[in-house]
Structures are given as C-alpha cells and as structure tokens.
Amino acid sequence: MSALDCPSPACDARRKAGQCLCWDCWDALPGPTRRALGIRDELATARLQILHRELAAAVPPHEIEINL
Ligand SMILES: [Zn+2]
C-alpha cells in the first residue's frame, strides 16, 4: 500500500497529496464529518485517527461520524 493510496479498504483510488481520502470517499462522508475533519486545531490528529480506525473496521465512509 503506497502512502498515496486511499485509506478506505473498499477503494483502490489514489488520494491527492495533502488529502486524507480520495475525492469519492471524501464526498461520501457526511457533511458534519467533513466539517469536523476540516478543523485545524489540537484535535485534528485525533479526528484523523478516528477516520482511519473506522475505515480499517470497514465502516462505509457515508456512515462515519466524528464528534470531536
Ligand atoms: Zn477512496
């Protein structure tokens, strides 16, 4: 798995440099989740870890909620 593969196991697209997901998976995230991931503060890393943990657990992107 290259560093630029989309982290969603169900997806073989490539993410863009500086993006955490490919565009398709990003678009599939619920709006509040996208907004939460866009916040750059001391919890940003924790939010990203939740995203990756959910993806690794095969949670579909449209069901991932991040409430930090
Ligand atoms: Zn993807």
GROMACS .gro file of N, CA and C and ligand atoms in nm:
model
  205
    1MET      N    1   0.085  -0.120   0.000
    1MET     CA    2   0.000   0.000   0.000
    1MET      C    3   0.088   0.124   0.000
    2SER      N    4   0.074   0.202  -0.100
    2SER     CA    5   0.156   0.323  -0.105
    2SER      C    6   0.096   0.431  -0.016
    3ALA      N    7   0.177   0.527   0.018
    3ALA     CA    8   0.130   0.635   0.105
    3ALA      C    9   0.020   0.716   0.039
    4LEU      N   10   0.007   0.704  -0.092
    4LEU     CA   11  -0.093   0.784  -0.161
    4LEU      C   12  -0.215   0.702  -0.201
    5ASP      N   13  -0.225   0.577  -0.151
    5ASP     CA   14  -0.349   0.504  -0.173
    5ASP      C   15  -0.455   0.557  -0.079
    6CYS      N   16  -0.578   0.560  -0.126
    6CYS     CA   17  -0.690   0.597  -0.039
    6CYS      C   18  -0.696   0.498   0.077
    7PRO      N   19  -0.709   0.543   0.202
    7PRO     CA   20  -0.708   0.451   0.316
    7PRO      C   21  -0.833   0.365   0.329
    8SER      N   22  -0.936   0.391   0.249
    8SER     CA   23  -1.055   0.306   0.256
    8SER      C   24  -1.024   0.170   0.194
    9PRO      N   25  -1.044   0.060   0.269
    9PRO     CA   26  -1.008  -0.073   0.217
    9PRO      C   27  -1.092  -0.110   0.095
   10ALA      N   28  -1.212  -0.056   0.083
   10ALA     CA   29  -1.300  -0.090  -0.028
   10ALA      C   30  -1.268  -0.009  -0.152
   11CYS      N   31  -1.168   0.072  -0.147
   11CYS     CA   32  -1.141   0.171  -0.252
   11CYS      C   33  -0.998   0.152  -0.300
   12ASP      N   34  -0.977   0.151  -0.431
   12ASP     CA   35  -0.840   0.142  -0.479
   12ASP      C   36  -0.797   0.269  -0.551
   13ALA      N   37  -0.868   0.377  -0.526
   13ALA     CA   38  -0.830   0.505  -0.586
   13ALA      C   39  -0.708   0.563  -0.514
   14ARG      N   40  -0.654   0.666  -0.570
   14ARG     CA   41  -0.543   0.733  -0.505
   14ARG      C   42  -0.594   0.862  -0.445
   15ARG      N   43  -0.543   0.891  -0.327
   15ARG     CA   44  -0.580   1.020  -0.270
   15ARG      C   45  -0.486   1.126  -0.324
   16LYS      N   46  -0.529   1.249  -0.315
   16LYS     CA   47  -0.446   1.360  -0.355
   16LYS      C   48  -0.348   1.391  -0.243
   17ALA      N   49  -0.229   1.437  -0.279
   17ALA     CA   50  -0.134   1.479  -0.177
   17ALA      C   51  -0.200   1.585  -0.090
   18GLY      N   52  -0.189   1.570   0.039
   18GLY     CA   53  -0.248   1.666   0.131
   18GLY      C   54  -0.393   1.636   0.166
   19GLN      N   55  -0.454   1.536   0.101
   19GLN     CA   56  -0.590   1.497   0.133
   19GLN      C   57  -0.586   1.367   0.212
   20CYS      N   58  -0.686   1.347   0.301
   20CYS     CA   59  -0.684   1.224   0.379
   20CYS      C   60  -0.754   1.109   0.306
   21LEU      N   61  -0.835   1.140   0.204
   21LEU     CA   62  -0.907   1.037   0.128
   21LEU      C   63  -0.907   1.075  -0.018
   22CYS      N   64  -0.946   0.981  -0.105
   22CYS     CA   65  -0.970   1.020  -0.245
   22CYS      C   66  -1.098   1.103  -0.249
   23TRP      N   67  -1.121   1.166  -0.363
   23TRP     CA   68  -1.237   1.255  -0.372
   23TRP      C   69  -1.368   1.179  -0.353
   24ASP      N   70  -1.379   1.058  -0.410
   24ASP     CA   71  -1.503   0.984  -0.398
   24ASP      C   72  -1.537   0.953  -0.253
   25CYS      N   73  -1.437   0.905  -0.178
   25CYS     CA   74  -1.462   0.871  -0.038
   25CYS      C   75  -1.489   0.998   0.043
   26TRP      N   76  -1.415   1.103   0.013
   26TRP     CA   77  -1.437   1.230   0.083
   26TRP      C   78  -1.579   1.278   0.060
   27ASP      N   79  -1.624   1.272  -0.065
   27ASP     CA   80  -1.760   1.316  -0.098
   27ASP      C   81  -1.865   1.229  -0.028
   28ALA      N   82  -1.831   1.103  -0.001
   28ALA     CA   83  -1.927   1.013   0.062
   28ALA      C   84  -1.942   1.040   0.211
   29LEU      N   85  -1.846   1.107   0.272
   29LEU     CA   86  -1.856   1.134   0.416
   29LEU      C   87  -1.975   1.226   0.444
   30PRO      N   88  -2.041   1.207   0.557
   30PRO     CA   89  -2.147   1.302   0.595
   30PRO      C   90  -2.090   1.443   0.610
   31GLY      N   91  -2.173   1.543   0.580
   31GLY     CA   92  -2.128   1.682   0.589
   31GLY      C   93  -2.064   1.718   0.722
   32PRO      N   94  -2.127   1.681   0.835
   32PRO     CA   95  -2.066   1.717   0.965
   32PRO      C   96  -1.928   1.653   0.984
   33THR      N   97  -1.910   1.532   0.928
   33THR     CA   98  -1.780   1.467   0.939
   33THR      C   99  -1.676   1.543   0.857
   34ARG      N  100  -1.715   1.585   0.736
   34ARG     CA  101  -1.621   1.663   0.653
   34ARG      C  102  -1.585   1.793   0.722
   35ARG      N  103  -1.685   1.856   0.782
   35ARG     CA  104  -1.656   1.983   0.850
   35ARG      C  105  -1.563   1.960   0.969
   36ALA      N  106  -1.588   1.852   1.045
   36ALA     CA  107  -1.503   1.824   1.161
   36ALA      C  108  -1.359   1.800   1.117
   37LEU      N  109  -1.342   1.728   1.005
   37LEU     CA  110  -1.206   1.698   0.958
   37LEU      C  111  -1.137   1.821   0.903
   38GLY      N  112  -1.216   1.922   0.868
   38GLY     CA  113  -1.156   2.044   0.814
   38GLY      C  114  -1.106   2.139   0.921
   39ILE      N  115  -1.139   2.111   1.047
   39ILE     CA  116  -1.097   2.200   1.155
   39ILE      C  117  -0.952   2.171   1.190
   40ARG      N  118  -0.871   2.273   1.187
   40ARG     CA  119  -0.729   2.255   1.219
   40ARG      C  120  -0.704   2.304   1.361
   41ASP      N  121  -0.712   2.215   1.456
   41ASP     CA  122  -0.680   2.252   1.592
   41ASP      C  123  -0.608   2.135   1.658
   42GLU      N  124  -0.600   2.137   1.790
   42GLU     CA  125  -0.521   2.033   1.857
   42GLU      C  126  -0.588   1.896   1.850
   43LEU      N  127  -0.714   1.892   1.808
   43LEU     CA  128  -0.783   1.763   1.796
   43LEU      C  129  -0.781   1.710   1.653
   44ALA      N  130  -0.720   1.782   1.561
   44ALA     CA  131  -0.723   1.740   1.420
   44ALA      C  132  -0.663   1.601   1.402
   45THR      N  133  -0.553   1.573   1.469
   45THR     CA  134  -0.489   1.442   1.456
   45THR      C  135  -0.580   1.332   1.511
   46ALA      N  136  -0.646   1.361   1.623
   46ALA     CA  137  -0.736   1.262   1.683
   46ALA      C  138  -0.852   1.233   1.589
   47ARG      N  139  -0.905   1.337   1.522
   47ARG     CA  140  -1.015   1.315   1.428
   47ARG      C  141  -0.971   1.226   1.313
   48LEU      N  142  -0.850   1.252   1.263
   48LEU     CA  143  -0.797   1.171   1.153
   48LEU      C  144  -0.779   1.026   1.196
   49GLN      N  145  -0.736   1.007   1.321
   49GLN     CA  146  -0.719   0.870   1.371
   49GLN      C  147  -0.852   0.798   1.378
   50ILE      N  148  -0.957   0.869   1.419
   50ILE     CA  149  -1.090   0.808   1.422
   50ILE      C  150  -1.131   0.767   1.281
   51LEU      N  151  -1.111   0.858   1.186
   51LEU     CA  152  -1.146   0.828   1.047
   51LEU      C  153  -1.076   0.701   1.000
   52HIS      N  154  -0.946   0.692   1.025
   52HIS     CA  155  -0.870   0.577   0.977
   52HIS      C  156  -0.911   0.450   1.051
   53ARG      N  157  -0.944   0.463   1.178
   53ARG     CA  158  -0.986   0.345   1.254
   53ARG      C  159  -1.120   0.294   1.200
   54GLU      N  160  -1.212   0.384   1.172
   54GLU     CA  161  -1.342   0.343   1.117
   54GLU      C  162  -1.324   0.277   0.981
   55LEU      N  163  -1.242   0.337   0.897
   55LEU     CA  164  -1.217   0.280   0.764
   55LEU      C  165  -1.156   0.141   0.777
   56ALA      N  166  -1.061   0.126   0.869
   56ALA     CA  167  -0.996  -0.004   0.887
   56ALA      C  168  -1.094  -0.107   0.938
   57ALA      N  169  -1.200  -0.060   1.008
   57ALA     CA  170  -1.303  -0.151   1.058
   57ALA      C  171  -1.412  -0.173   0.953
   58ALA      N  172  -1.386  -0.128   0.829
   58ALA     CA  173  -1.478  -0.149   0.717
   58ALA      C  174  -1.609  -0.074   0.733
   59VAL      N  175  -1.610   0.034   0.809
   59VAL     CA  176  -1.728   0.120   0.814
   59VAL      C  177  -1.733   0.200   0.684
   60PRO      N  178  -1.847   0.197   0.612
   60PRO     CA  179  -1.855   0.273   0.487
   60PRO      C  180  -1.839   0.424   0.516
   61PRO      N  181  -1.774   0.496   0.427
   61PRO     CA  182  -1.750   0.639   0.451
   61PRO      C  183  -1.876   0.717   0.485
   62HIS      N  184  -1.992   0.682   0.423
   62HIS     CA  185  -2.112   0.761   0.449
   62HIS      C  186  -2.169   0.736   0.589
   63GLU      N  187  -2.114   0.636   0.661
   63GLU     CA  188  -2.162   0.609   0.798
   63GLU      C  189  -2.064   0.657   0.904
   64ILE      N  190  -1.955   0.716   0.863
   64ILE     CA  191  -1.853   0.756   0.962
   64ILE      C  192  -1.891   0.889   1.025
   65GLU      N  193  -1.900   0.888   1.156
   65GLU     CA  194  -1.930   1.011   1.230
   65GLU      C  195  -1.812   1.046   1.318
   66ILE      N  196  -1.778   1.171   1.320
   66ILE     CA  197  -1.669   1.219   1.405
   66ILE      C  198  -1.723   1.332   1.490
   67ASN      N  199  -1.729   1.310   1.618
   67ASN     CA  200  -1.791   1.408   1.708
   67ASN      C  201  -1.690   1.465   1.804
   68LEU      N  202  -1.575   1.505   1.754
   68LEU     CA  203  -1.476   1.570   1.839
   68LEU      C  204  -1.479   1.719   1.813
   69ZN      ZN  205  -1.131   0.629  -0.169
   0.00000   0.00000   0.00000
